[in-house]
XYZ file of C-alpha atoms in Angstrom:
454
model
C 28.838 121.076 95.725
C 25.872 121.410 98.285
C 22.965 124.069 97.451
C 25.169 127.089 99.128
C 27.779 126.835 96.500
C 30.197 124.973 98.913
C 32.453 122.689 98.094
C 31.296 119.742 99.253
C 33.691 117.049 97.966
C 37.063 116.228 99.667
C 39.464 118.290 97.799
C 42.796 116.228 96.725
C 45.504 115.825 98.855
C 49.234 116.594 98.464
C 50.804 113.466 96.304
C 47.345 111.950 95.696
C 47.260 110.993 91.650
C 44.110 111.469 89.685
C 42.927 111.432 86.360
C 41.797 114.835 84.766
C 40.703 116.057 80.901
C 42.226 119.188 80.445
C 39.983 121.837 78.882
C 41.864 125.117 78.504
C 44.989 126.758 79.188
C 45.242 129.119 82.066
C 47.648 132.279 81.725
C 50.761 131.131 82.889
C 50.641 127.391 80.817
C 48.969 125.179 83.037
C 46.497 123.533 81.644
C 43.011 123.605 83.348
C 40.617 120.294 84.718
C 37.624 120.155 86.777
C 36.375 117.679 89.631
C 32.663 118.669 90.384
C 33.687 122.333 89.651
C 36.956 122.043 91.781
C 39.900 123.500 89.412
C 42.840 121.596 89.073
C 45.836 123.158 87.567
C 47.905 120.559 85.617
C 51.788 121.256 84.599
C 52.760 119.704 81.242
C 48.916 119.166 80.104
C 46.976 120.818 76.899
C 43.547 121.068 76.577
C 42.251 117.709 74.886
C 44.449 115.928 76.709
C 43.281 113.112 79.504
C 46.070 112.458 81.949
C 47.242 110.939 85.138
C 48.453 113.835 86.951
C 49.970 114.035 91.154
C 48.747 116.824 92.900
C 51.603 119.057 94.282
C 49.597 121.896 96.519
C 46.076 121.795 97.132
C 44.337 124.793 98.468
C 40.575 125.403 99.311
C 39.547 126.762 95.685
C 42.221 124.661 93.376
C 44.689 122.320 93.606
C 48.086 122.572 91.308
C 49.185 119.238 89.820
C 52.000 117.739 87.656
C 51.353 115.236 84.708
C 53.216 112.098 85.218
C 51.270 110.527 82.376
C 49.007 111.134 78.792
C 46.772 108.440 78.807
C 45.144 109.974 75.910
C 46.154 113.190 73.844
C 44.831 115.850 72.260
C 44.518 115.487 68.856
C 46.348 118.844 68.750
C 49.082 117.697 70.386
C 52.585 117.604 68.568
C 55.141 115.885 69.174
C 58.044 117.706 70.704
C 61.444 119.034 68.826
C 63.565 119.455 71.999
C 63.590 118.007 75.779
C 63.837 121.236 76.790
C 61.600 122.688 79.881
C 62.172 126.243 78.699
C 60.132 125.237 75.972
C 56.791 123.730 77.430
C 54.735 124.784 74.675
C 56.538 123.071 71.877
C 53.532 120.281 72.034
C 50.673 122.607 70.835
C 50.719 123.822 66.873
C 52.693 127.440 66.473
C 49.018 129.139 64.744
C 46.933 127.544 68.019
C 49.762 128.945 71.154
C 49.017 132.310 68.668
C 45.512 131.940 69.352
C 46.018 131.227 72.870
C 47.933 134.265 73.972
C 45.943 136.525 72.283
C 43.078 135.280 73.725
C 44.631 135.480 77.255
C 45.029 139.151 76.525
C 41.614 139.786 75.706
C 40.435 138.100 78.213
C 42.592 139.551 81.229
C 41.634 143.117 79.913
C 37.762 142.145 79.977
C 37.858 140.008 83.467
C 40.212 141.063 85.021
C 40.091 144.751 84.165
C 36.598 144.748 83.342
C 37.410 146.734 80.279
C 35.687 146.788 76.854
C 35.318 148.811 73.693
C 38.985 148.546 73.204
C 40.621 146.874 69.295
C 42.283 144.426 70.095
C 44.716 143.808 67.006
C 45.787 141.036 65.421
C 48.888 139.138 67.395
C 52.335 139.511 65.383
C 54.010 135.982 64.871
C 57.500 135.609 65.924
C 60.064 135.800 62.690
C 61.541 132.391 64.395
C 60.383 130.270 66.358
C 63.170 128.340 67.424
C 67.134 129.806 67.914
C 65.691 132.875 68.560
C 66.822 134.284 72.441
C 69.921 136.697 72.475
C 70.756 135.887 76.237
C 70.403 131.985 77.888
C 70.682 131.775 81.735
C 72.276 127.867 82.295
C 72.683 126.669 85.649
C 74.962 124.163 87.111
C 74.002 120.666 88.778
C 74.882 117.044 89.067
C 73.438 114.073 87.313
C 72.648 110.885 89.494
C 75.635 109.137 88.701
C 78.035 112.613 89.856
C 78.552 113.801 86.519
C 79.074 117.760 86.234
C 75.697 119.181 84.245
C 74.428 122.389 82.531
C 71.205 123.546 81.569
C 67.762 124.395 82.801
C 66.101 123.599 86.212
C 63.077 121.156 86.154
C 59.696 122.220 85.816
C 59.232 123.036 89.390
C 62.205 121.410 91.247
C 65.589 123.610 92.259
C 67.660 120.812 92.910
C 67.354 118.847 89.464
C 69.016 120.399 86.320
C 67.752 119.581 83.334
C 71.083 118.989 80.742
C 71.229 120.432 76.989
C 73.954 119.871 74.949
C 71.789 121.498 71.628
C 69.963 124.198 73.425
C 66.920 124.648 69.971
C 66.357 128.238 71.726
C 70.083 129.467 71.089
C 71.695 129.338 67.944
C 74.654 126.968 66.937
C 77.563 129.570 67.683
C 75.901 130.494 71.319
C 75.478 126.347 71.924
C 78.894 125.543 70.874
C 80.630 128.753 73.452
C 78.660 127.033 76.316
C 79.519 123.622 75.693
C 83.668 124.645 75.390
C 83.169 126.168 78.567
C 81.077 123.397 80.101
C 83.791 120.969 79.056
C 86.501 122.500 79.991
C 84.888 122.753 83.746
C 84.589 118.679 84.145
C 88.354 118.566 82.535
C 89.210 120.738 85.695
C 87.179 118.705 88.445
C 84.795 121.692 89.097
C 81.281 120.672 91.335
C 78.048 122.344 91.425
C 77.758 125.046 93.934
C 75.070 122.864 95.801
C 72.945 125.836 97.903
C 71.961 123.079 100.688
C 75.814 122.740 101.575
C 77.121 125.872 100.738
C 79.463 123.526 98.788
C 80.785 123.378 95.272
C 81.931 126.161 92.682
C 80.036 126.669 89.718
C 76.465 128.017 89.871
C 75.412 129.624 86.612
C 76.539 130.605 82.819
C 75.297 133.155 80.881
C 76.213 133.293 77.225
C 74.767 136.422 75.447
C 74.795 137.187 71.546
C 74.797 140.191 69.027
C 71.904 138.917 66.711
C 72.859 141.518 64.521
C 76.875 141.624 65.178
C 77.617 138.022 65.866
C 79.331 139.074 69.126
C 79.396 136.501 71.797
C 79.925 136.911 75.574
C 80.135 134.616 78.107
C 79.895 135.356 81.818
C 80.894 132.444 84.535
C 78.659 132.888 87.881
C 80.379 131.194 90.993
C 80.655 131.080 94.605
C 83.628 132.729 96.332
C 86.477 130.249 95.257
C 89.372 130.018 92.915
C 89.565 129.823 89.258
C 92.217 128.739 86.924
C 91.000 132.156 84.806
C 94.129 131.493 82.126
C 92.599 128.181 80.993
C 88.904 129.325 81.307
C 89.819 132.398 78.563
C 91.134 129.761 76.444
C 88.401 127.886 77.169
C 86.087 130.571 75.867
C 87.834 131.862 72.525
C 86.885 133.476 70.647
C 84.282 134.830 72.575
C 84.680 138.848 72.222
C 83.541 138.994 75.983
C 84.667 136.907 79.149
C 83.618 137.733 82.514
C 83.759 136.124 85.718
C 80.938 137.029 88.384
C 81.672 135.564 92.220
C 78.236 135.502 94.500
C 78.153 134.784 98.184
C 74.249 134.934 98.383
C 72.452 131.528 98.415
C 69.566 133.001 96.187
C 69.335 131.560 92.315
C 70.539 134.397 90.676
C 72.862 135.974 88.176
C 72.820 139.388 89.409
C 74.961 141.413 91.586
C 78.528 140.197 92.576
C 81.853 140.837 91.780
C 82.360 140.972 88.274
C 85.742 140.718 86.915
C 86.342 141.112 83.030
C 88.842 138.428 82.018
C 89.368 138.661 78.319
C 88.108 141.137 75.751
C 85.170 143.787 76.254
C 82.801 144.130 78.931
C 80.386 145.501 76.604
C 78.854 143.444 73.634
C 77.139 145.505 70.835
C 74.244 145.333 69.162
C 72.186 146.707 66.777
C 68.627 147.695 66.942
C 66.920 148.936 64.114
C 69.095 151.898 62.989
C 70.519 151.742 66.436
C 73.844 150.739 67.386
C 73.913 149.973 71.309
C 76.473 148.919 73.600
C 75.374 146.373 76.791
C 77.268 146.003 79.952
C 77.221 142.091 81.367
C 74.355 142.657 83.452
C 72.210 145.457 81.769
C 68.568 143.629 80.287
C 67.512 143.862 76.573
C 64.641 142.206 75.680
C 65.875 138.126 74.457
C 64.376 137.789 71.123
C 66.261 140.699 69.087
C 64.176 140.747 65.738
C 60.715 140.832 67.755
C 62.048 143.673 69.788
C 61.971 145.897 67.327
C 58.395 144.917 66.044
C 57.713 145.410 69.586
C 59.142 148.818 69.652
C 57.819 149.610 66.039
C 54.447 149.130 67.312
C 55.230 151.411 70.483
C 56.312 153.846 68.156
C 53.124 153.414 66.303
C 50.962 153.924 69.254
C 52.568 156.883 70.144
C 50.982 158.836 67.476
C 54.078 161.873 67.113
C 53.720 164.672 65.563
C 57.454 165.766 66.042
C 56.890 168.484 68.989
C 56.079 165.899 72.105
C 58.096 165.373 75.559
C 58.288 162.404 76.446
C 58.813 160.482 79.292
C 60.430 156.850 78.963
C 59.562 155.446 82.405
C 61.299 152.253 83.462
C 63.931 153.170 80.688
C 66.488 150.775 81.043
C 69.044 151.343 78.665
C 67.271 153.453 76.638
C 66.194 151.524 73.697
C 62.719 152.967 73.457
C 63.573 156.211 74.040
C 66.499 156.549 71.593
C 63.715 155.377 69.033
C 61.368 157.780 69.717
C 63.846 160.521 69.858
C 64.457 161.522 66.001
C 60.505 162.007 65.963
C 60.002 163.953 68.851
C 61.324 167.240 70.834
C 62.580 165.786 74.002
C 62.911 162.679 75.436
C 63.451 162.162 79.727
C 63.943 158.510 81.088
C 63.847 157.609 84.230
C 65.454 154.099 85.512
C 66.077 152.950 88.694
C 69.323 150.448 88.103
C 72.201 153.372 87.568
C 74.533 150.966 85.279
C 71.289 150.857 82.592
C 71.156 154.389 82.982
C 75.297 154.866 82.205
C 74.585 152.472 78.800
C 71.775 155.092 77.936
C 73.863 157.837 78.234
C 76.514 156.173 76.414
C 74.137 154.715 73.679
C 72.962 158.304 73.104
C 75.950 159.547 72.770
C 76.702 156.667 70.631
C 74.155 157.194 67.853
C 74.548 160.786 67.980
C 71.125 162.111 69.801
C 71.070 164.810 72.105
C 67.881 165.257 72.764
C 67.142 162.650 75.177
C 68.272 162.796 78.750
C 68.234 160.136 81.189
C 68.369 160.102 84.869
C 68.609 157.435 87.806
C 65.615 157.231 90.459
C 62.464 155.163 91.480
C 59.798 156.088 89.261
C 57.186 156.096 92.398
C 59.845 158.545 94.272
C 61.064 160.527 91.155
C 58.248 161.403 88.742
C 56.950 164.144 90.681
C 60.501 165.792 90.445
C 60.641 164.896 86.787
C 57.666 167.027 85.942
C 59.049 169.595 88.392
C 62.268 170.049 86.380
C 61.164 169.181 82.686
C 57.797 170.071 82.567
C 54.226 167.976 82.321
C 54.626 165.406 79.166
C 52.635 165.104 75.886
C 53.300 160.989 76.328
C 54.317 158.467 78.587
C 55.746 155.687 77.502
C 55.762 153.035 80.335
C 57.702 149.456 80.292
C 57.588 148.011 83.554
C 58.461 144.611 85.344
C 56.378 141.773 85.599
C 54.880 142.649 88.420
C 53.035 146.384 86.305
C 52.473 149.065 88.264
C 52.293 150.346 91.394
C 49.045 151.807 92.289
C 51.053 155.073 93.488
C 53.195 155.007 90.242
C 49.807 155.002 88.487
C 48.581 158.005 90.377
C 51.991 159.816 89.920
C 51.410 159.282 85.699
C 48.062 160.633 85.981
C 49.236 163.777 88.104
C 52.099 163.834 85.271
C 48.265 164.509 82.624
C 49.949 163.040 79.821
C 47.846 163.043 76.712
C 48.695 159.829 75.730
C 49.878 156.715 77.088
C 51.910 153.668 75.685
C 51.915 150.894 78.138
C 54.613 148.473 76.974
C 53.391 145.288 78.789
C 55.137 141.502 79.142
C 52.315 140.633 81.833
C 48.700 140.830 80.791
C 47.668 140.360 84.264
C 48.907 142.894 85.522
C 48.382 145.812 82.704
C 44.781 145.273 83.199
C 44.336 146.618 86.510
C 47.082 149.023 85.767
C 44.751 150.568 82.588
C 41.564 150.001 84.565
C 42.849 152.661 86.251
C 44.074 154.937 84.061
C 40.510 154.492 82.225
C 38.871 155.181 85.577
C 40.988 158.533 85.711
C 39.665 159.798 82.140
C 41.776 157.670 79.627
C 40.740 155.578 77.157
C 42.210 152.173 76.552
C 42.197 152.276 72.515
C 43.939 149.190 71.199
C 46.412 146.410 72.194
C 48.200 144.323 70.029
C 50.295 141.831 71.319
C 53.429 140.208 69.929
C 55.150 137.040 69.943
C 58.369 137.218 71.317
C 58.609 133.892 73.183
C 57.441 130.766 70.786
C 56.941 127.720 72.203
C 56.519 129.394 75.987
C 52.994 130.897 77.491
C 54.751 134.305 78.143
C 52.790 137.225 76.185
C 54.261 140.652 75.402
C 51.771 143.818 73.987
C 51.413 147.034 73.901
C 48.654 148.963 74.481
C 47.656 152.604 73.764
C 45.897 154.878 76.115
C 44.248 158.617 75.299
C 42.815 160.987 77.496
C 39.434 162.055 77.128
């Protein structure tokens, strides 16, 4: 760099290779390098590491590259259990990814949201840290020699599958349902839906599993063709669920479609805590069953009830949270924008037996006014939003709402920081955060956090 601060070295080009020590871990996985103060982010790369990496995007402030080599590795490095790319973290020691993530939560809140004074609690480990996930996505492809394949995309390619035949994130029943299925596909000559061509059959399967039943479902995603459904529900015994989804969009996705129930239930149950819920083939629970409910224990923890509260469950889903905090409170209201989650609330209500929580279909950002309009201002707000946190005008809507407390269920860091920066900025105080492990081996961070007003 020249006196101004200006970078005055060429920045890398697209496919140039270089050689890069990795120092930290940036939130997302990629490890972090430096040339002269130009960051480099490098796929597949720890800190400690020195590696021959080839850059992939450069832009004026950073450059994102893939390793193609370890020249020399961290002494922290492991070696791996799986060749699995939905596991990218399997290379640094469990206690040290621990570590990590919950010091990419403190620091988000303090950068990013320019927050202190908060207690930030000590991470919870996962129970497991492999076979954990309730719900694996597969996708369909071809191998180089024309061979039928199922598992995982590539880091970074949507063209190239990765195949499992022992997925170490599923457990043995789940793994042997997919590869029935998968077998019985290549005995019946079905190809790849390839999205370049528009040609080909199969694009995704999606086996889900009761942790706490033992239920299994599987749900075949296609393009618009035909199906030889008698031998694919033999295929699939003794799954209690087969489904069949046909997609005419190009877009790599499970969701939406036709979906046509072929054998058994459309619903698989599961149990939660005390709670017995029902899911339709398309309605989200969180993946890793026995950290959801530390997850939710601590939600329930932050939420500080004395037994009189309303509530409001925003982002409700189907109604997990809010069926939990119903025995201890007076009223629960959630509000969810996907109507099907909102039918398996009703019906998982109903289900257990509560009838004090009511749950209603609607854009939080359109809806919460009306909410309060109709059920009154709430004593706590119990937030569990996408990825992408808040809106800025959802934010303002939950501060109109003057809830005295807040619990901000959060799988993004990045994003709850701004979100409570705000809320702080309104007259609440961010009190503690704890986050929780729910995705081993992966850089993906789950917390909660609790917010008072002043």
């Amino acid at each position: 760099m020249d006196g101004t601060g200006i970078q005055t070295q060429p920045r890398p080009h697209r496919g140039q290779e270089l050689e890069l020590t990795v120092d930290s871990l940036a939130f997302g996985g990629a490890g972090v390098a430096r040339l002269e103060g130009y960051v480099v982010f490098v796929a597949g790369a720890i800190p400690g590491d020195r590696v021959r990496a080839v850059v992939e995007r450069s832009k004026r402030a950073y450059a994102q590259a893939r390793t193609v080599e370890v020249l020399d590795a961290s002494p922290d490095r492991v070696a791996p259990q799986a060749d699995h790319p939905g596991a990218p973290w399997q290379v640094i020691p469990y206690e040290r990814q621990l570590e990590v993530k919950a010091g990419q939560v403190d620091d988000a809140l303090r950068r990013l949201g320019h927050l202190d004074g908060f207690q930030l609690e000590p991470i919870i480990p996962a129970q497991e840290t492999w076979r954990y996930r309730n719900k694996l996505e597969y996708s369909f492809g071809t191998d180089p020699d024309g061979r039928l394949v199922c598992g995982f995309h590539a880091p970074g390619r949507w063209d190239e599958i990765v195949e499992v035949t022992d997925c170490l994130l599923a457990s043995e029943p789940s793994n042997a349902l997919r590869e029935r299925i998968v077998g019985w596909c290549r005995e019946q000559g079905l190809a790849a839906y390839d999205r370049r061509t528009g040609e080909g059959l199969l694009r995704n399967l999606v086996i889900r599993e009761g942790r706490r039943t033992g239920q299994l479902q599987a749900r075949l995603v296609t393009a618009e063709g035909r199906l030889d459904t008698d031998g694919l529900v033999r295929a699939g015994a003794p799954a209690e669920g087969l489904l069949w989804t046909r997609l005419d969009s190009v877009a790599e996705t499970t969701q939406g479609g036709h979906t046509e129930l072929l054998a058994g239930a459309d619903r698989l149950e599961e149990h939660i805590g005390s709670m017995q819920i029902m899911l339709s083939p398309q309605a989200f629970l969180q993946t890793n069953t026995e950290m959801a409910e530390r997850l939710y224990e601590v939600a329930v923890e932050y939420a500080g009830l004395a037994g009189v509260e309303r509530v409001y469950d925003l982002y409700s889903g189907i109604g997990t949270i809010a069926l939990m905090l119903a025995p201890r409170v007076a009223e629960v209201w959630g509000l969810e924008v996907v109507e099907e989650a909102v039918a398996d609330a009703i019906a998982n209500a109903r289900t257990n037996e509560i009838t004090n929580a009511r749950f209603f279909a609607g854009d939080v950002r359109l809806a919460l006014r009306e909410l309060v309009a109709q059920a009154g201002s709430p004593d706590l707000v119990v937030v569990d939003p996408p990825r992408s946190g808040l809106s800025q005008k959802v934010v303002r809507r939950i501060i109109e709402a003057s809830p005295q407390r807040i619990v901000y269920v959060s799988c993004n860091p990045t994003t709850l920081a701004p979100n409570a920066a705000q809320l702080v900025q309104a007259g609440y105080e961010l009190r503690r955060v704890r986050p929780v492990d729910m995705f081993p081996h992966t850089p993906h961070i789950e917390c909660v956090a609790e917010l008072v007003r002043g």
